[in-house]
Coordinates of C-alpha atoms and ligand atoms in Angstrom, one line a residue:
X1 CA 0.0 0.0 0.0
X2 CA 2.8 2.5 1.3
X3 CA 6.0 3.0 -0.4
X4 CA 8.2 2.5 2.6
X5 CA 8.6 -1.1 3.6
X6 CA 7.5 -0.4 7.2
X7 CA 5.2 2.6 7.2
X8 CA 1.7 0.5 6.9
X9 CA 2.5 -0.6 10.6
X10 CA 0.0 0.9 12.3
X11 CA 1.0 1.4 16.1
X12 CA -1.7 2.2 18.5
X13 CA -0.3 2.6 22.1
X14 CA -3.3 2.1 25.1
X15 CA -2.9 4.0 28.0
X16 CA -5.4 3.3 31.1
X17 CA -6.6 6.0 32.9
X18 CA -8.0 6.3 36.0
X19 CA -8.3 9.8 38.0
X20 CA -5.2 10.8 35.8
X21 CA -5.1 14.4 35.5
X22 CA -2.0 15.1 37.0
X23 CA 0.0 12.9 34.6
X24 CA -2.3 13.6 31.5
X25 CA -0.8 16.3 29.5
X26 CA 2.6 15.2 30.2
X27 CA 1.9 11.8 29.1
X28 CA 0.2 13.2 25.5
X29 CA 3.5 15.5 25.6
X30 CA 6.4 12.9 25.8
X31 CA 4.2 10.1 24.3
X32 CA 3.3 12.3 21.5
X33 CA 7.1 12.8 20.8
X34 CA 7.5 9.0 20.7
X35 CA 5.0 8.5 18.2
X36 CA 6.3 11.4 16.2
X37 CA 9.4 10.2 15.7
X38 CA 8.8 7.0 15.0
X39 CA 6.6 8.4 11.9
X40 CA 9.7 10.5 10.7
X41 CA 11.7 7.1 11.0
X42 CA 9.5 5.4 8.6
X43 CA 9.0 2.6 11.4
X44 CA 5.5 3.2 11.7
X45 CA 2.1 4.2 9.9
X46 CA 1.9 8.1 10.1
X47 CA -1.9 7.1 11.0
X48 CA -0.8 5.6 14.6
X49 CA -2.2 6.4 17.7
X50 CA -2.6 7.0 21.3
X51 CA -5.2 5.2 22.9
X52 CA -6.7 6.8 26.0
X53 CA -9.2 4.3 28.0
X54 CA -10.6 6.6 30.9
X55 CA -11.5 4.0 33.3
X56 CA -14.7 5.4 34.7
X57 CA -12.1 8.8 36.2
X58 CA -14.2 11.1 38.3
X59 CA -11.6 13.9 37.7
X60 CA -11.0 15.8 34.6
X61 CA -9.5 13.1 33.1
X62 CA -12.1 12.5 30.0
X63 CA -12.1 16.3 29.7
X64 CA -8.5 16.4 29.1
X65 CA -8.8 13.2 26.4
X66 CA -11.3 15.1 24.3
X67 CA -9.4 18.5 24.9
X68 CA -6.5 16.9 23.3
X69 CA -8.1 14.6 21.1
X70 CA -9.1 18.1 19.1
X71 CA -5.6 19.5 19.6
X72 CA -3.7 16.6 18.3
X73 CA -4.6 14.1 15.4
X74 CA -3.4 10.8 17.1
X75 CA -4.9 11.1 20.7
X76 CA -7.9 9.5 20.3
X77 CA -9.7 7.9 24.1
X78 CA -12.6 5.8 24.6
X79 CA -15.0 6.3 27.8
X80 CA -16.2 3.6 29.8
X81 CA -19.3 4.1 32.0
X82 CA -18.0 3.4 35.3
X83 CA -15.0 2.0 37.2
X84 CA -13.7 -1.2 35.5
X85 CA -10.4 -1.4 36.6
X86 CA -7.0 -1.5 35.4
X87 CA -7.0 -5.0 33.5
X88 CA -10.3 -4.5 31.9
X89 CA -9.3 -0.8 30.5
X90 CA -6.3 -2.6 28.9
X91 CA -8.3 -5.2 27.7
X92 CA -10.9 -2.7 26.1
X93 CA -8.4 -0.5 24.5
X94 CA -6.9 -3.8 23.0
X95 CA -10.2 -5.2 22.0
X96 CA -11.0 -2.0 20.0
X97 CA -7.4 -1.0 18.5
X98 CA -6.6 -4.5 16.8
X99 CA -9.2 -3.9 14.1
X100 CA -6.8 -1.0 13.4
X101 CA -3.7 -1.7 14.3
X102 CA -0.4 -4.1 13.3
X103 CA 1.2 -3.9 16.7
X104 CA -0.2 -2.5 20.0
X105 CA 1.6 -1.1 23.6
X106 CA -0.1 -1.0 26.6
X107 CA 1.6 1.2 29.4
X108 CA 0.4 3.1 32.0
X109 CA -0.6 6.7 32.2
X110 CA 1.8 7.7 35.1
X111 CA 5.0 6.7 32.8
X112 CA 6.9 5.2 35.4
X113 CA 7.7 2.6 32.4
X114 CA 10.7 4.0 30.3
X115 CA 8.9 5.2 27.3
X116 CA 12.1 5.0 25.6
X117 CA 11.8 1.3 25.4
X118 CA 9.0 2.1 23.0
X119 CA 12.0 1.9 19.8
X120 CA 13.8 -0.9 21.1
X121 CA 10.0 -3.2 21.1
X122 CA 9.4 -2.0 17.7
X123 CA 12.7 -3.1 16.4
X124 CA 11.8 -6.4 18.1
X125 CA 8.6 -6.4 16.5
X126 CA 10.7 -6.0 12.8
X127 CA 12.8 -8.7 14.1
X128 CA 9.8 -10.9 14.1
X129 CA 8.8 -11.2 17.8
X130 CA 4.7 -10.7 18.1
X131 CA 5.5 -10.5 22.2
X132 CA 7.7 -7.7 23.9
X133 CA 7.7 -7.8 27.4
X134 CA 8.7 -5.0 29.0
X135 CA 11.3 -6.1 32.2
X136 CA 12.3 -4.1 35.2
X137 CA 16.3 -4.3 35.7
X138 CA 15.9 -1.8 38.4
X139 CA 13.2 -1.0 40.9
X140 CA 14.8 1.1 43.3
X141 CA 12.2 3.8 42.9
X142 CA 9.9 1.5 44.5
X143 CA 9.4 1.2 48.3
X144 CA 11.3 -1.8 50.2
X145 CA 8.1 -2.4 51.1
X146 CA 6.9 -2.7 47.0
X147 CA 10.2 -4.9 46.1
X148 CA 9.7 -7.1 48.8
X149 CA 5.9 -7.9 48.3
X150 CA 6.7 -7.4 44.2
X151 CA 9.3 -10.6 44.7
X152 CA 7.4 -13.0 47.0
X153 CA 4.4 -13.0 44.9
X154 CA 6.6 -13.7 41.6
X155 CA 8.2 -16.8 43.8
X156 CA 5.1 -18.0 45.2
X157 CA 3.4 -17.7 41.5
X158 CA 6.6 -20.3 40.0
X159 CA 5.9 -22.6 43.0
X160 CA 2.4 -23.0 42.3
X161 CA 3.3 -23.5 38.4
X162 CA 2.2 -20.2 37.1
X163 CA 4.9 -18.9 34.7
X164 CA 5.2 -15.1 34.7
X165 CA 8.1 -13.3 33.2
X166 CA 9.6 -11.6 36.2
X167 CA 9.5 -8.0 36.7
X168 CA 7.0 -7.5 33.7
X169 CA 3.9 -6.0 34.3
X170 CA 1.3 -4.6 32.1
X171 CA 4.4 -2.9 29.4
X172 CA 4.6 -4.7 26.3
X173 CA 4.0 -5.0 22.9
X174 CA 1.5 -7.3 21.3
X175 CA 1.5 -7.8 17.6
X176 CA -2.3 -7.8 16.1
X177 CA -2.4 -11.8 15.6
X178 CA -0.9 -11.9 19.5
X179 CA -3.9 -9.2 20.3
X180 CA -6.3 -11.8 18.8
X181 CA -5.2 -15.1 20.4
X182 CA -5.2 -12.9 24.0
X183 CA -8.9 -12.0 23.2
X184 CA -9.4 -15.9 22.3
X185 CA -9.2 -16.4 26.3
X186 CA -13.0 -15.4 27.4
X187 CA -12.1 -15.0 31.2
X188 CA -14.0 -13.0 32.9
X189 CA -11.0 -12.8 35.9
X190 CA -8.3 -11.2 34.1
X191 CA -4.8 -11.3 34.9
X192 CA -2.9 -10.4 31.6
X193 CA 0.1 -10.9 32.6
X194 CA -0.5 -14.9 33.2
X195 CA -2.3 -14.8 30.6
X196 CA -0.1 -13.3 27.8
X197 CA 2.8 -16.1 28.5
X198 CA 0.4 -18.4 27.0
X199 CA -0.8 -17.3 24.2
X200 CA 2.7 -18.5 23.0
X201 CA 4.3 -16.7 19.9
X202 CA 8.0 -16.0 19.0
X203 CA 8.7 -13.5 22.3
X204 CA 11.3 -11.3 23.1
X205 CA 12.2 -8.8 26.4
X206 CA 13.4 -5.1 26.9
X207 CA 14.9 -4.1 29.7
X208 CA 14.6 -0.4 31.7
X209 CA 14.6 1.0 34.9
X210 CA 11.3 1.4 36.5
X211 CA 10.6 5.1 37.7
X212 CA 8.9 7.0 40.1
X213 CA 5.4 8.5 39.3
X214 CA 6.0 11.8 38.3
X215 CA 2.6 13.0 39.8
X216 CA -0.5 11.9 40.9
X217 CA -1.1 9.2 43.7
X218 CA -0.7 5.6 43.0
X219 CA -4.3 3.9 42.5
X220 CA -3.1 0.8 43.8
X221 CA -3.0 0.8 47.8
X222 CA -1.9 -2.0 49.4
X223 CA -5.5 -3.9 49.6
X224 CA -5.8 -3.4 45.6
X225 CA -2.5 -5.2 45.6
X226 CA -3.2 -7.9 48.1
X227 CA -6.7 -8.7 45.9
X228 CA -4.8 -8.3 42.8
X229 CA -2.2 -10.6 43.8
X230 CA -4.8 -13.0 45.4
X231 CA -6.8 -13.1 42.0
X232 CA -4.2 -13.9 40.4
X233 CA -3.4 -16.9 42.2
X234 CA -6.6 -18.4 42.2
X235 CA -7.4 -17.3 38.5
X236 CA -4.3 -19.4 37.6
X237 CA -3.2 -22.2 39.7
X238 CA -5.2 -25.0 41.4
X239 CA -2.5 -26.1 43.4
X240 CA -4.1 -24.7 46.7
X241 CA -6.8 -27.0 46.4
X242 CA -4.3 -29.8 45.7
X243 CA -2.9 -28.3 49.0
X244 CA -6.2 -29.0 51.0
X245 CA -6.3 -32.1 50.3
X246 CA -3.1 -32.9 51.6
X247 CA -4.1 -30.9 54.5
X248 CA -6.4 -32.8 54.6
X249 CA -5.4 -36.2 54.9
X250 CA -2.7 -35.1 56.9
X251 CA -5.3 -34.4 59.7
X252 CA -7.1 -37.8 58.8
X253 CA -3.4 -39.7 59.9
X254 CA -3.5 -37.4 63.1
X255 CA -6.8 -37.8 64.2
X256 CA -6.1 -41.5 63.9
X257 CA -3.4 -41.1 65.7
X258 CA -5.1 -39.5 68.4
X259 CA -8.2 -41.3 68.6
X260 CA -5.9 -44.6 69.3
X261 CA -3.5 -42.3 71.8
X262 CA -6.9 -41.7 73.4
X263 CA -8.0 -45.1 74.2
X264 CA -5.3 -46.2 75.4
X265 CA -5.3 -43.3 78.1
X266 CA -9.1 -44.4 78.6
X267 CA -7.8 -47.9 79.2
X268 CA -5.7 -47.1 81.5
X269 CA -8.3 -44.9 83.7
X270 CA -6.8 -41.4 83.0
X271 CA -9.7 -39.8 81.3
X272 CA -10.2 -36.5 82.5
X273 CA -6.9 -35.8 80.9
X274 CA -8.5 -34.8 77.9
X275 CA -10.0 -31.3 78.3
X276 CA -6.8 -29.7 77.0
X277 CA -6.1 -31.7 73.7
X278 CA -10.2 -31.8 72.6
X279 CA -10.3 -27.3 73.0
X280 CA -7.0 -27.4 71.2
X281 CA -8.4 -29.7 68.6
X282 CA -11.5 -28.3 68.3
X283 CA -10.1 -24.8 67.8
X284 CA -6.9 -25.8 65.3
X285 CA -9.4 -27.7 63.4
X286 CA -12.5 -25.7 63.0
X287 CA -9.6 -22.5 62.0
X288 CA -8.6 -25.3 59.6
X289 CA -11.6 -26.1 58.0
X290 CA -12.6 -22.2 57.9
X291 CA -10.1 -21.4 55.9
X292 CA -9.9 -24.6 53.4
X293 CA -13.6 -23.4 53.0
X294 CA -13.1 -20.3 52.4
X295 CA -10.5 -20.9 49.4
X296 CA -12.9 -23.7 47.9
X297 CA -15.5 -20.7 48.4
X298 CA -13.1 -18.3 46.2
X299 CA -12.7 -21.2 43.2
X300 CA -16.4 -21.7 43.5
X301 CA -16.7 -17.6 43.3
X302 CA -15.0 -17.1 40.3
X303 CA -16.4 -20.2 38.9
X304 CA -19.6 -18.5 39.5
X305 CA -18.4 -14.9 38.2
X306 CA -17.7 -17.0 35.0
X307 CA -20.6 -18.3 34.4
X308 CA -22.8 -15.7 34.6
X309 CA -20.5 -14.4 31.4
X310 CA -21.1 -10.7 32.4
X311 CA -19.6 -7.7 30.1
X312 CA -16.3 -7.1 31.0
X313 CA -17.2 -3.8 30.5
X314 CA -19.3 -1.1 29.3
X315 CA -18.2 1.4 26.6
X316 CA -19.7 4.9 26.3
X317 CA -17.5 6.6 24.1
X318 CA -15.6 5.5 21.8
X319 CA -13.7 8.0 19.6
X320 CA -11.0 5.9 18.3
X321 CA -13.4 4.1 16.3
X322 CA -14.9 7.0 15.1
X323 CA -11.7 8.6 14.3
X324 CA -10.6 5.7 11.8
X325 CA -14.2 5.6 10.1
X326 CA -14.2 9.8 9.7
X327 CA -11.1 9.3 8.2
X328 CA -11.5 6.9 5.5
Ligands
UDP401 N1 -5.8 2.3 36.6 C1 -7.0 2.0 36.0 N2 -8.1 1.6 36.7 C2 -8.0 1.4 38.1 C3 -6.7 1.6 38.7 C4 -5.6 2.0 37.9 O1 -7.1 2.2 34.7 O2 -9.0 1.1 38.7 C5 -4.6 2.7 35.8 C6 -3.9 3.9 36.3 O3 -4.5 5.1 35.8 C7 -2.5 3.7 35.7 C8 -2.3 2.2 35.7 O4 -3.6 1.7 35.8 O5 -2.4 4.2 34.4 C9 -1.5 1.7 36.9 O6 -1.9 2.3 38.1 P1 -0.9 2.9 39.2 O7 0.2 3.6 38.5 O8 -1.7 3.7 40.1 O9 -0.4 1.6 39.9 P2 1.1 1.3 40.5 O10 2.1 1.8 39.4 O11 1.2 2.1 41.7 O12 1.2 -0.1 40.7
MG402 MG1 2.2 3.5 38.5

């Protein structure tokens, strides 16, 4: 179609947004600049875009996507109608660019990703990868506290067989084919970044140094994270339920154990002996069975979220879509 090789490549890069408006314009700005020259490079379509999914803000956020959607030709943003959350705003913005788009990023709005990474995916993308996973080397903006809680969920996700690429979060590039295998997977409980690994596909990684937000508060306090982390888990690996049952008949060889222990004390006439061990019991074991219920309840849960096959979300605007049909 184009003369240049490269140039029909269309690059649309999703940004989610929630209560954003401190980051916004600066995001557009340096975003903006990326896009720009990767146009003058000839290494993508000049028709590319920035993708802005407003995640249900209740600042000015959608205000400032349709103030700069009329200032600049590649913002475009699409509105949902309420708070969906981080995953499903990337999912949305993926769902809706790949009818558009050769390759697709997703990074967040706060640019705490290295946005200069942006060339060194797209050169992977040339070099036939249809994955680029962006990788922290460095996270010493983060809090102790972040790395800490960051590393033991990454260990505890390989031990209960879930493969994750370290250090990668929701920064990467996904070729249009990759975009459409990840939308094969109908999960209602999304957790991209399990789910990506399997899609499969010739992959490749970029490394940067993770940053500080450079305005704005995080929107992920620690119970967000602890839910987040949680889902994922359960969305993945059924390996705690495997655990249960070992629990389970761990108890079972006790309890034997016990209940023989037990007669012969009763044999032997030393019976009142037991007040101690049966309120120990009965408190280890009901605490026990509480929480082996309670995770069977969670599976069951989600199980139950799936099933009902609810929207993922709810668009109200969408001007990306309109953008590409106005313009051819
Ligand atoms: N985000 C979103 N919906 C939410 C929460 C967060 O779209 O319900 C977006 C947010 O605007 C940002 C990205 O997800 O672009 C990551 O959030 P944040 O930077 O607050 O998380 P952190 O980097 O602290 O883990
Ligand atoms: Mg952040």
């Amino acid at each position: 179609m184009n003369m240049s090789v490269y140039s029909d490549q269309l690059l649309t890069i999703v940004v989610p947004c929630y209560n954003e408006q401190e980051v916004l314009p600066e995001t557009v700005k340096r975003l903006g600049e990326v896009l720009k020259k990767l146009v003058d490079e000839g290494k993508i379509a000049a028709q590319s875009k920035l993708l802005f999914v407003d995640d249900g803000s209740k600042d000015e956020t959608w205000g400032l996507i349709k103030k700069f959607e009329k200032d600049f030709e590649y913002v475009t943003g699409i509105k949902f109608s309420r708070n969906f959350g981080h995953q499903n705003a990337l999912l949305a913005g993926m769902t809706i660019a790949v009818k558009y788009s050769q390759m697709i990023i997703t990074i967040d709005a706060d640019l705490q990703d290295d946005i200069n990474a942006i060339y060194e995916m797209i050169d992977k993308y040339y070099e036939g990868n249809e994955v680029v996973y962006g990788v922290r080397n460095s996270r010493k903006t983060d809090t102790f506290f972040k790395r800490q809680t960051a590393m033991a969920f990454y260990n505890v996700m390989g031990r209960l067989g879930v493969s994750l690429v370290p250090n990668s979060a929701d920064y990467r590039l996904l070729s249009q084919r990759a975009v459409e295998s990840l939308l094969d997977f109908k999960e209602r409980n999304l957790f991209l970044r399990g789910m990506v690994p399997l899609i499969g596909y010739q992959s490749a990684k970029v490394y940067y140094a993770r940053k500080k937000r450079f305005a704005g508060k995080s929107k992920y306090p620690l119970k967000k994270m602890i839910k987040f982390a949680f889902d994922g888990i359960t969305s993945f690996s059924t390996v705690p339920i495997r655990l249960i049952t070992n629990l389970g008949l761990f108890i079972v060889v006790v309890g034997i154990i016990l209940f023989i222990y037990s007669i012969i004390r009763k044999i032997e006439g030393n019976v009142e002996i037991g007040w101690t061990s049966l309120m120990a019991s009965i408190w280890v074991i009901g605490g026990i069975q509480l929480i082996c219920l309670s995770v069977i309840g969670e599976y069951i849960g989600k199980i139950f979220k799936e099933v009902k096959m609810r929207p993922r979300y709810t668009i109200e605007q969408d001007d990306y879509s309109k953008k590409f049909t106005e313009d051819n």
